Amino acid sequence: MLEIRDIYKTFNAGTQNEKRALNGVSLTLNDGDFVTVIGGNGAGKSTTLNAIAGVWPVDSGNILIDGVDITKLSEFKRAKYLGRVFQDPMTGTAATMSILENMAIAARRGKSRGLRWGVTKEEKELYMEMLRKVDLGLEDRLTSKVGLLSGGQRQALTLIMATIQKPQLLLLDEHTAALDPKTAKKVLALTDEVIAEHKLTAIMITHNMKDAIQYGNRLVMMHEGKIIYDVAGEEKKNLKVADLLVKFEQASGGEFANDRMMLS
Amino acid sequence: MSLNIVTLINALPGAFAQGLIWGIMAIGVYITFRILDIADLTVDGSLCTGGAVCIMMMLNGQNVWVSLLVATLAGMLTGLVTGFFHTFMGIPAILAGILTQLSLWSVNLKIMGKANQAINVDKYDLLVSLRFVKNVAFYKNTLFVVALFILVVVLVLYWFFGTELGSSIRATGCNGNMARAQGINTDFNKVLGLMISNGLVALSGALLSQYQGFADINMGRGAIVIGLAAVIIGEALFKKLFHNFGFKLLGIAIGSILYYLVYQTVIWLGVDTDLLKLLSALVVAVFLGLPHLKSKYFSKPVRRGGNQDA
């Protein structure tokens, strides 16, 4: 399904701020895989997701989705394969446009946009139904500007938008990190539901090791731009947070005392 | 010096007509400034381009409608150039606009052959003119004709920005990251928006040059400020009233009319006309700065994050 072959990315090459963010990342996902990704700050988690999404070109390596090489495709062209939810709730939606308009735009991901009316009547009914199912009180606010919604509501909406058109791959970049714990839990539960319902292939970055173990069928740990641990199936299910900490300590030589990973 | 109210009243229809003509331009500015979130300085040049193309075509015997159409297309071309500088060459939008504006100075001179080209209202079949403001049949009245133009422009834009493509342009201006994630070609949309905007500005320039009876190399100087003033006035006055996109655009045109009515009144009051551009710029600066000043110095404490239950 997704095949990442040995990608490298260095930011600010040749300057004092040179940062090798991806150091030969390779990863193959099967259809229906739900992979959680953990790792310290600067491990290359978000960079990997951005490389897949095409935010900037990678230095070397290839990215394939269902056998199609998308390495050279621009960000907007790859969007037809990808659903994305970002860390910042502001990023995934257009604040000055209504819920309805946002959803209608998302429904046309990967299709050509012409001079047909932007939102049809049938769509309106459909979206209202979708929103009613997630039970966030949004179904009565279709014409409200998205900027008026709370962070949690916006993330939930972004998630729905990412899946109106079933994506080949769903990219979740710490999409609950900016939310308060209660809301984060809700959005995470919704995420799990949506992925199961549409049988999506997904990659989810998280700082929370418990979540990383609880959700998905596979877990990947990154460190210094590399994947250092990749576990699936029964072995993953039986993981404990302590196991992950040990793994991490081995990899990083015990230098992670101050890392944000400790907090979770 | 005494203030003669009759002088003012006599001057008002003219000011009204000018405001209407500049209203088309202001709607163009609204598209870049508010919808695309780009301050496009091309307009100072493309306004003159529109006027120059229109007048030169008419002097060469072309029909007024054809001239207006070609002038509009020429304006769209200037938007294309700015868009190319900005998206393809990665130049910041404001600089891209300045570069195009500067180059248009030469282009406009070449179109006209000299700095000023006059057109005689008696010899050419003009659509609008200073002369058609009073004592003419209503359908020939410049006020009526330009109001009709604005109505058509607003209706077309209302339709266009409601389509899939138009919605994607709005999303591009609102949140580029979101737009690209939803498969929208933001570069293409920015270029398209700049083209539409400058097409309208050139159309306004073409009407303006007919109205005043000449095209002049300096006619666009400070146009962006007038456009912004109209946008700000229109928004401030009709914020509570107009939520519909079409009405918002009408509000901008009304803003432009008010700007010219005030402008005329200020002249009538005897203010040194040399100072008018300074005053305009200061007024626009104050209004553009208001939201910032308000949030910085007069903000009331509000609960951050809004409604917390998702």
Coordinates of C-alpha atoms in Angstrom, one line a residue:
Chain A
M1 CA 0.0 0.0 0.0
L2 CA 2.5 2.6 1.2
E3 CA 6.1 2.0 0.5
I4 CA 8.8 4.4 1.7
R5 CA 12.2 3.5 0.4
D6 CA 15.3 4.9 2.1
I7 CA 14.3 8.6 2.2
Y8 CA 16.7 11.3 3.3
K9 CA 16.0 14.9 4.1
T10 CA 18.4 17.6 5.4
F11 CA 17.2 21.0 6.3
N12 CA 19.3 24.2 5.9
A13 CA 22.0 22.1 4.2
G14 CA 25.4 23.9 4.2
T15 CA 24.5 26.3 7.0
Q16 CA 25.2 26.3 10.7
N17 CA 21.6 25.2 11.2
E18 CA 22.0 22.1 9.1
K19 CA 19.7 19.4 10.5
R20 CA 19.6 16.0 9.1
A21 CA 15.9 15.2 9.8
L22 CA 15.5 11.9 7.9
N23 CA 18.3 9.5 7.8
G24 CA 17.3 6.7 5.6
V25 CA 13.7 5.9 6.6
S26 CA 12.1 2.9 5.0
L27 CA 8.7 1.6 5.9
T28 CA 6.1 -0.6 4.2
L29 CA 2.5 -0.5 5.1
N30 CA -0.1 -3.2 4.2
D31 CA -3.7 -2.4 3.4
G32 CA -5.6 -1.7 6.6
D33 CA -2.5 -1.1 8.7
F34 CA -3.0 1.4 11.5
V35 CA 0.5 2.4 12.6
T36 CA 1.3 4.5 15.7
V37 CA 4.6 6.4 15.6
I38 CA 6.4 7.5 18.7
G39 CA 9.8 9.1 19.3
G40 CA 11.4 12.1 21.0
N41 CA 11.4 15.7 19.7
G42 CA 13.3 15.9 16.4
A43 CA 13.2 12.2 15.8
G44 CA 11.7 12.8 12.4
K45 CA 8.1 11.7 13.0
S46 CA 6.4 14.8 11.6
T47 CA 9.1 15.1 8.9
T48 CA 8.3 11.6 7.7
L49 CA 4.6 12.5 7.5
N50 CA 5.4 15.8 5.7
A51 CA 7.6 13.9 3.3
I52 CA 4.7 11.6 2.4
A53 CA 2.4 14.6 2.1
G54 CA 4.9 16.4 -0.1
V55 CA 5.2 19.6 1.8
W56 CA 8.7 19.8 0.4
P57 CA 10.7 17.4 -1.8
V58 CA 12.9 14.8 -0.2
D59 CA 16.7 14.7 -1.0
S60 CA 16.7 11.1 -2.0
G61 CA 14.6 7.9 -1.8
N62 CA 11.2 7.0 -3.1
I63 CA 7.6 7.1 -1.8
L64 CA 5.0 4.8 -3.5
I65 CA 1.3 4.5 -2.8
D66 CA -0.4 1.5 -4.3
G67 CA 2.6 1.1 -6.6
V68 CA 2.4 4.7 -7.9
D69 CA 5.6 6.6 -7.3
I70 CA 4.5 10.0 -5.8
T71 CA 8.0 11.2 -4.8
K72 CA 8.0 13.9 -7.5
L73 CA 4.3 14.9 -7.2
S74 CA 3.5 18.3 -5.7
E75 CA 1.6 18.5 -2.5
F76 CA -1.8 19.3 -4.0
K77 CA -1.5 16.5 -6.5
R78 CA -0.8 13.8 -3.9
A79 CA -3.7 15.0 -1.9
K80 CA -6.0 12.7 -3.8
Y81 CA -4.3 9.8 -2.1
L82 CA -4.1 11.3 1.3
G83 CA -6.3 12.4 4.2
R84 CA -4.5 14.6 6.7
V85 CA -5.2 15.9 10.2
F86 CA -2.6 18.3 11.6
Q87 CA -1.4 19.1 15.1
D88 CA -2.7 22.6 15.1
P89 CA -6.5 22.7 14.9
M90 CA -6.3 25.9 12.8
T91 CA -4.4 24.2 10.0
G92 CA -7.0 21.6 8.8
T93 CA -9.9 23.9 8.1
A94 CA -10.7 27.2 6.5
A95 CA -11.8 29.5 9.4
T96 CA -13.7 32.1 7.4
M97 CA -15.8 29.5 5.5
S98 CA -18.7 27.6 6.8
I99 CA -18.7 24.0 8.0
L100 CA -20.7 23.1 4.9
E101 CA -18.3 24.8 2.6
N102 CA -15.3 23.2 4.3
M103 CA -16.9 19.7 3.9
A104 CA -17.8 20.4 0.3
I105 CA -14.2 21.4 -0.5
A106 CA -13.0 18.2 1.2
A107 CA -15.5 16.1 -0.7
R108 CA -13.8 17.2 -4.0
R109 CA -10.3 16.3 -3.0
G110 CA -8.6 14.7 -6.0
K111 CA -11.4 15.8 -8.4
S112 CA -11.3 18.6 -10.8
R113 CA -13.0 21.8 -9.6
G114 CA -15.1 23.4 -12.3
L115 CA -17.9 25.9 -12.5
R116 CA -20.6 23.7 -11.0
W117 CA -22.1 25.1 -7.8
G118 CA -19.7 24.6 -4.8
V119 CA -22.3 22.8 -2.6
T120 CA -25.3 20.9 -3.8
K121 CA -28.5 20.3 -1.9
E122 CA -27.9 16.5 -1.7
E123 CA -24.5 17.1 -0.2
K124 CA -26.0 19.2 2.5
E125 CA -28.3 16.4 3.7
L126 CA -25.4 14.0 3.5
Y127 CA -23.1 16.1 5.6
M128 CA -25.7 16.8 8.2
E129 CA -26.2 13.1 8.5
M130 CA -22.4 12.6 8.9
L131 CA -22.2 15.2 11.6
R132 CA -25.2 13.9 13.4
K133 CA -23.4 10.5 13.7
V134 CA -20.4 12.0 15.5
D135 CA -22.7 13.8 17.9
L136 CA -20.8 17.0 18.5
G137 CA -23.7 19.3 18.0
L138 CA -22.4 20.5 14.6
E139 CA -25.3 19.2 12.5
D140 CA -27.3 22.3 13.4
R141 CA -24.5 24.7 12.7
L142 CA -23.7 23.8 9.1
T143 CA -23.7 27.5 8.0
S144 CA -21.5 28.6 11.0
K145 CA -18.0 29.8 10.2
V146 CA -15.5 27.1 11.3
G147 CA -13.5 29.8 13.1
L148 CA -16.3 29.8 15.7
L149 CA -15.7 26.2 16.7
S150 CA -13.6 24.9 19.5
G151 CA -10.2 23.2 18.9
G152 CA -11.7 19.8 19.5
Q153 CA -14.6 20.4 17.2
R154 CA -12.3 21.7 14.5
Q155 CA -10.1 18.5 14.8
A156 CA -13.1 16.3 14.6
L157 CA -14.3 18.2 11.6
T158 CA -10.9 17.9 9.9
L159 CA -11.0 14.2 10.6
I160 CA -14.4 13.8 9.0
M161 CA -13.2 16.0 6.1
A162 CA -10.2 13.8 5.6
T163 CA -12.4 10.8 5.2
I164 CA -15.4 12.1 3.2
Q165 CA -13.4 10.9 0.2
K166 CA -12.0 7.7 1.4
P167 CA -8.2 8.3 1.4
Q168 CA -5.7 5.5 0.5
L169 CA -3.7 6.7 3.5
L170 CA -4.7 8.8 6.5
L171 CA -1.9 10.9 8.1
L172 CA -2.5 12.0 11.7
D173 CA 0.2 14.3 12.9
E174 CA -0.2 14.4 16.7
H175 CA -3.8 15.6 16.0
T176 CA -4.8 15.5 19.7
A177 CA -1.7 17.1 21.2
A178 CA -3.2 20.6 21.2
L179 CA -6.4 19.6 22.9
D180 CA -7.2 19.3 26.6
P181 CA -7.1 15.7 27.9
K182 CA -10.9 15.1 27.8
T183 CA -11.3 16.4 24.3
A184 CA -8.2 14.6 23.2
K185 CA -9.7 11.3 24.4
K186 CA -12.9 12.0 22.5
V187 CA -11.2 12.9 19.3
L188 CA -8.9 9.8 19.6
A189 CA -11.9 7.5 20.1
L190 CA -13.6 9.1 17.1
T191 CA -10.4 8.5 15.1
D192 CA -10.3 4.9 16.0
E193 CA -14.0 4.5 15.0
V194 CA -13.6 6.2 11.7
I195 CA -10.5 4.1 10.8
A196 CA -12.3 0.9 11.7
E197 CA -15.5 1.9 9.9
H198 CA -13.8 2.8 6.6
K199 CA -11.1 0.2 7.0
L200 CA -8.5 2.9 6.4
T201 CA -4.7 2.6 6.3
A202 CA -3.4 5.1 8.8
I203 CA -0.3 6.5 10.4
M204 CA -0.7 8.3 13.7
I205 CA 2.0 10.2 15.5
T206 CA 1.5 10.5 19.2
H207 CA 3.5 11.6 22.2
N208 CA 1.4 9.4 24.4
M209 CA 2.9 5.9 24.7
K210 CA -0.2 4.4 26.2
D211 CA -2.2 5.6 23.2
A212 CA 0.5 4.3 20.9
I213 CA 0.1 0.9 22.4
Q214 CA -3.7 0.9 22.8
Y215 CA -4.5 2.0 19.2
G216 CA -3.6 0.4 15.9
N217 CA -2.1 -2.9 15.0
R218 CA 1.5 -1.8 14.6
L219 CA 3.9 0.5 16.4
V220 CA 7.0 2.3 15.1
M221 CA 9.6 4.1 17.1
M222 CA 11.8 6.7 15.6
H223 CA 15.1 8.2 16.7
E224 CA 17.4 10.7 15.0
G225 CA 15.7 10.3 11.6
K226 CA 15.6 6.6 11.6
I227 CA 13.1 3.9 12.5
I228 CA 14.6 2.0 15.4
Y229 CA 11.8 -0.3 16.4
D230 CA 8.9 -1.7 14.4
V231 CA 6.5 -4.1 16.1
A232 CA 3.1 -5.6 15.1
G233 CA 0.4 -8.1 16.0
E234 CA 0.4 -9.9 19.3
E235 CA 3.8 -8.6 20.3
K236 CA 2.6 -5.1 20.0
K237 CA -0.6 -5.8 21.9
N238 CA 1.4 -7.1 24.8
L239 CA 3.7 -4.1 25.0
K240 CA 4.0 -2.1 28.2
V241 CA 5.1 1.5 28.5
A242 CA 8.1 0.3 30.4
D243 CA 9.2 -1.9 27.5
L244 CA 9.1 1.1 25.2
L245 CA 11.1 3.2 27.6
V246 CA 13.8 0.5 27.7
K247 CA 13.8 0.3 24.0
F248 CA 14.2 4.0 23.8
E249 CA 16.9 4.1 26.3
Q250 CA 18.9 1.4 24.4
A251 CA 18.6 3.4 21.2
S252 CA 19.4 6.8 22.6
G253 CA 22.0 5.7 25.1
G254 CA 19.9 6.9 28.1
E255 CA 20.0 10.5 27.2
F256 CA 16.3 11.1 27.2
A257 CA 15.7 12.2 30.8
N258 CA 14.3 15.6 29.7
D259 CA 12.4 14.4 26.8
R260 CA 8.7 15.0 26.4
M261 CA 8.2 11.3 26.2
M262 CA 8.7 11.0 29.9
L263 CA 5.6 13.1 30.5
S264 CA 3.2 10.6 29.0
Chain B
M1 CA -13.7 82.6 1.4
S2 CA -17.3 81.7 1.8
L3 CA -18.6 78.2 1.4
N4 CA -21.3 78.0 -1.2
I5 CA -23.5 75.0 -0.7
V6 CA -24.7 75.1 -4.3
T7 CA -21.2 74.5 -5.6
L8 CA -21.0 71.4 -3.5
I9 CA -24.4 70.1 -4.6
N10 CA -23.4 70.7 -8.2
A11 CA -20.2 68.8 -7.7
L12 CA -21.8 65.8 -6.0
P13 CA -23.2 63.9 -9.0
G14 CA -19.7 63.9 -10.5
A15 CA -18.2 62.7 -7.3
F16 CA -20.9 60.0 -7.2
A17 CA -20.0 58.9 -10.7
Q18 CA -16.3 58.8 -9.9
G19 CA -17.1 56.8 -6.8
L20 CA -19.1 54.3 -8.8
I21 CA -16.3 53.9 -11.4
W22 CA -13.7 53.4 -8.7
G23 CA -16.1 51.0 -7.0
I24 CA -15.4 48.5 -9.7
M25 CA -11.7 48.9 -9.0
A26 CA -12.3 48.6 -5.2
I27 CA -14.1 45.3 -5.8
G28 CA -11.0 44.1 -7.6
V29 CA -8.9 45.2 -4.6
Y30 CA -11.3 43.3 -2.3
I31 CA -10.7 40.1 -4.2
T32 CA -6.9 40.2 -3.7
F33 CA -6.8 42.0 -0.3
R34 CA -9.6 40.1 1.5
I35 CA -10.2 36.9 -0.4
L36 CA -6.6 36.0 -1.4
D37 CA -5.1 37.8 1.5
I38 CA -2.6 39.5 -0.8
A39 CA -1.9 43.3 -0.9
D40 CA -1.5 43.6 -4.7
L41 CA 0.2 46.8 -5.8
T42 CA -0.1 45.9 -9.5
V43 CA -3.3 47.9 -9.5
D44 CA -1.5 51.3 -9.6
G45 CA -0.2 50.2 -13.0
S46 CA -3.1 48.1 -14.3
L47 CA -5.6 50.9 -13.8
C48 CA -3.7 53.0 -16.3
T49 CA -3.2 50.0 -18.6
G50 CA -7.0 49.6 -18.8
G51 CA -7.4 53.3 -19.6
A52 CA -4.6 53.4 -22.1
V53 CA -5.7 50.3 -24.0
C54 CA -9.3 51.5 -24.1
I55 CA -8.5 55.0 -25.3
M56 CA -6.0 53.9 -27.9
M57 CA -8.3 51.4 -29.3
M58 CA -11.1 53.9 -29.6
L59 CA -8.9 56.5 -31.1
N60 CA -8.0 53.8 -33.7
G61 CA -11.7 53.4 -34.5
Q62 CA -12.6 50.4 -32.4
N63 CA -16.0 49.9 -30.9
V64 CA -16.3 51.0 -27.3
W65 CA -17.4 47.5 -26.1
V66 CA -14.6 45.8 -27.9
S67 CA -12.2 48.4 -26.4
L68 CA -13.6 47.7 -22.9
L69 CA -13.2 44.0 -23.3
V70 CA -9.6 44.2 -24.6
A71 CA -8.8 46.7 -21.8
T72 CA -10.1 44.1 -19.2
L73 CA -8.1 41.3 -20.9
A74 CA -5.0 43.5 -20.8
G75 CA -5.6 44.0 -17.0
M76 CA -5.9 40.3 -16.6
L77 CA -2.6 39.9 -18.3
T78 CA -0.9 42.2 -15.8
G79 CA -2.4 40.1 -13.0
L80 CA -0.9 37.0 -14.7
V81 CA 2.5 38.6 -14.7
T82 CA 2.3 39.4 -11.0
G83 CA 1.0 35.9 -10.3
F84 CA 3.9 34.5 -12.2
F85 CA 6.4 36.5 -10.3
H86 CA 4.8 35.5 -7.0
T87 CA 4.1 31.8 -7.5
F88 CA 6.6 30.6 -10.1
M89 CA 9.5 32.7 -9.1
G90 CA 8.6 32.8 -5.4
I91 CA 8.8 36.6 -5.0
P92 CA 6.8 38.0 -2.0
A93 CA 3.4 39.1 -3.3
I94 CA 3.9 42.7 -2.4
L95 CA 7.2 42.9 -4.2
A96 CA 5.9 41.0 -7.2
G97 CA 3.1 43.7 -7.5
I98 CA 5.6 46.5 -7.3
L99 CA 7.8 45.0 -10.0
T100 CA 4.8 44.6 -12.3
Q101 CA 3.6 48.1 -11.5
L102 CA 7.0 49.6 -12.3
S103 CA 7.3 47.7 -15.6
L104 CA 3.7 48.8 -16.5
W105 CA 4.9 52.4 -16.4
S106 CA 7.0 51.7 -19.5
V107 CA 4.3 49.5 -21.0
N108 CA 1.6 52.1 -20.5
L109 CA 3.8 54.8 -22.1
K110 CA 4.4 52.6 -25.1
I111 CA 0.7 51.8 -25.4
M112 CA -0.1 55.5 -25.5
G113 CA 3.0 56.8 -27.2
K114 CA 3.1 59.7 -24.8
A115 CA 2.1 60.5 -21.2
N116 CA -1.4 61.6 -22.0
Q117 CA -4.0 60.7 -24.7
A118 CA -7.2 62.7 -24.8
I119 CA -10.4 61.5 -26.5
N120 CA -13.1 63.9 -27.6
V121 CA -16.6 63.1 -26.3
D122 CA -18.2 64.7 -29.3
K123 CA -16.2 62.7 -31.9
Y124 CA -16.3 59.3 -30.2
D125 CA -19.1 57.2 -29.0
L126 CA -18.2 57.1 -25.3
L127 CA -20.1 55.0 -22.9
V128 CA -19.6 57.2 -19.9
S129 CA -18.4 60.8 -19.6
L130 CA -18.4 63.9 -17.3
R131 CA -20.9 65.3 -19.8
F132 CA -23.4 62.4 -19.3
V133 CA -24.0 63.1 -15.6
K134 CA -26.6 65.8 -15.9
N135 CA -29.3 66.6 -18.4
V136 CA -29.2 63.3 -20.3
A137 CA -31.7 60.5 -20.7
F138 CA -31.4 58.2 -17.7
Y139 CA -30.2 55.2 -19.8
K140 CA -27.3 57.4 -21.1
N141 CA -26.6 58.8 -17.6
T142 CA -23.1 57.7 -16.5
L143 CA -24.5 57.0 -13.0
F144 CA -27.0 54.6 -14.4
V145 CA -24.5 52.9 -16.8
V146 CA -21.8 52.4 -14.2
A147 CA -24.3 51.2 -11.6
L148 CA -25.4 48.6 -14.1
F149 CA -21.8 47.6 -14.6
I150 CA -21.4 47.2 -10.9
L151 CA -24.6 45.1 -10.7
V152 CA -23.4 42.8 -13.4
V153 CA -19.9 42.5 -11.9
V154 CA -21.3 41.7 -8.5
L155 CA -23.7 39.1 -9.8
V156 CA -21.0 37.4 -11.9
L157 CA -18.6 37.4 -8.9
Y158 CA -21.3 36.1 -6.6
W159 CA -21.9 33.2 -8.9
F160 CA -18.2 32.6 -9.5
F161 CA -17.1 32.5 -5.9
G162 CA -20.0 30.1 -5.2
T163 CA -18.7 27.6 -7.7
E164 CA -16.3 24.8 -6.9
L165 CA -13.4 26.7 -8.4
G166 CA -14.5 30.0 -6.7
S167 CA -14.8 28.2 -3.4
S168 CA -11.3 26.8 -3.8
I169 CA -9.9 30.3 -4.4
R170 CA -11.5 31.4 -1.2
A171 CA -10.0 28.4 0.7
T172 CA -6.6 29.3 -0.9
G173 CA -6.7 32.8 0.6
C174 CA -8.0 31.6 3.9
N175 CA -5.7 28.7 4.6
G176 CA -3.2 27.6 2.0
N177 CA -2.2 24.5 4.0
M178 CA -5.8 23.3 4.2
A179 CA -6.3 24.0 0.5
R180 CA -3.3 22.0 -0.6
A181 CA -4.2 19.2 1.7
Q182 CA -7.6 19.1 0.0
G183 CA -5.9 18.9 -3.4
I184 CA -6.3 22.5 -4.4
N185 CA -3.6 24.0 -6.7
T186 CA -3.0 27.2 -4.6
D187 CA -0.5 28.7 -7.0
F188 CA -2.9 28.4 -9.9
N189 CA -5.7 29.9 -7.8
K190 CA -3.6 32.8 -6.7
V191 CA -2.7 33.6 -10.3
L192 CA -6.4 33.3 -11.3
G193 CA -7.5 35.6 -8.5
L194 CA -4.9 38.2 -9.4
M195 CA -6.1 38.0 -13.0
I196 CA -9.7 38.5 -12.1
S197 CA -8.8 41.4 -9.8
N198 CA -6.6 43.2 -12.2
G199 CA -9.1 42.6 -15.0
L200 CA -11.7 44.5 -12.9
V201 CA -9.2 47.2 -12.1
A202 CA -8.4 47.7 -15.8
L203 CA -12.1 47.8 -16.6
S204 CA -12.5 50.5 -14.0
G205 CA -9.5 52.4 -15.6
A206 CA -11.1 52.1 -19.0
L207 CA -14.3 53.6 -17.8
L208 CA -12.5 56.2 -15.8
S209 CA -10.4 57.4 -18.8
Q210 CA -13.6 57.7 -20.9
Y211 CA -15.3 59.5 -18.1
Q212 CA -12.5 62.1 -17.7
G213 CA -11.9 62.2 -21.5
F214 CA -8.3 61.1 -21.4
A215 CA -5.9 58.4 -20.2
D216 CA -2.9 59.6 -18.3
I217 CA 0.3 57.8 -17.2
N218 CA -0.3 59.1 -13.6
M219 CA -4.0 58.1 -13.4
G220 CA -3.3 55.0 -11.3
R221 CA -1.0 56.5 -8.7
G222 CA -2.3 55.7 -5.3
A223 CA -5.1 53.7 -6.7
I224 CA -4.4 50.9 -4.1
V225 CA -5.0 53.4 -1.3
I226 CA -8.3 54.5 -2.7
G227 CA -9.3 50.8 -3.2
L228 CA -8.4 49.9 0.3
A229 CA -10.2 53.0 1.7
A230 CA -13.3 51.9 -0.2
V231 CA -13.0 48.3 1.2
I232 CA -12.5 49.6 4.7
I233 CA -15.4 52.1 4.6
G234 CA -17.7 49.5 3.0
E235 CA -16.8 46.8 5.5
A236 CA -17.0 49.1 8.5
L237 CA -20.4 50.5 7.6
F238 CA -22.1 47.3 6.5
K239 CA -20.4 44.7 8.7
K240 CA -23.6 44.1 10.8
L241 CA -25.9 44.5 7.8
F242 CA -24.4 42.5 5.0
H243 CA -23.4 38.9 5.5
N244 CA -24.2 37.7 2.0
F245 CA -21.1 37.8 -0.3
G246 CA -22.9 39.7 -3.0
F247 CA -24.1 42.4 -0.6
K248 CA -20.6 42.7 0.8
L249 CA -19.3 43.5 -2.7
L250 CA -22.1 46.1 -3.1
G251 CA -21.0 47.5 0.3
I252 CA -17.5 48.0 -1.1
A253 CA -18.9 49.9 -4.1
I254 CA -20.9 52.1 -1.8
G255 CA -17.7 52.6 0.3
S256 CA -16.1 53.9 -2.8
I257 CA -18.9 56.3 -3.5
L258 CA -18.8 57.6 0.0
Y259 CA -15.0 58.1 -0.3
Y260 CA -15.5 60.3 -3.3
L261 CA -18.4 62.2 -1.7
V262 CA -16.2 62.9 1.4
Y263 CA -13.3 63.7 -0.9
Q264 CA -15.4 66.3 -2.8
T265 CA -16.6 67.8 0.4
V266 CA -13.1 68.1 1.8
I267 CA -12.1 69.9 -1.4
W268 CA -15.2 72.2 -1.1
L269 CA -14.1 73.0 2.5
G270 CA -11.0 74.5 1.0
V271 CA -8.4 72.0 2.1
D272 CA -5.2 72.3 0.1
T273 CA -5.6 69.7 -2.6
D274 CA -1.9 69.0 -2.5
L275 CA -2.5 67.4 0.9
L276 CA -5.3 65.1 -0.2
K277 CA -3.2 62.1 -0.9
L278 CA -1.5 62.5 2.5
L279 CA -4.9 62.7 4.2
S280 CA -6.1 59.6 2.3
A281 CA -3.1 57.6 3.2
L282 CA -3.3 58.6 6.9
V283 CA -7.0 57.8 7.1
V284 CA -6.4 54.3 5.5
A285 CA -3.4 53.8 7.8
V286 CA -5.5 54.5 10.9
F287 CA -8.3 52.2 9.8
L288 CA -6.0 49.4 8.8
G289 CA -4.2 49.7 12.2
L290 CA -7.4 49.8 14.2
P291 CA -7.9 46.0 14.7
H292 CA -4.3 45.8 15.9
L293 CA -4.5 48.7 18.2
K294 CA -7.8 47.5 19.6
S295 CA -6.4 44.1 20.4
K296 CA -3.2 45.5 21.9
Y297 CA -4.5 48.3 24.0
F298 CA -8.2 48.0 24.4
S299 CA -8.7 44.3 24.7
K300 CA -11.1 43.0 27.2
P301 CA -10.1 39.8 28.9
V302 CA -12.0 36.9 27.2
R303 CA -11.9 33.2 28.0
R304 CA -9.4 31.8 25.6
G305 CA -10.1 28.7 23.5
G306 CA -13.9 29.3 23.4
N307 CA -16.2 26.4 23.9
Q308 CA -14.2 23.5 25.3
D309 CA -16.5 20.6 24.9
A310 CA -15.8 19.1 21.5

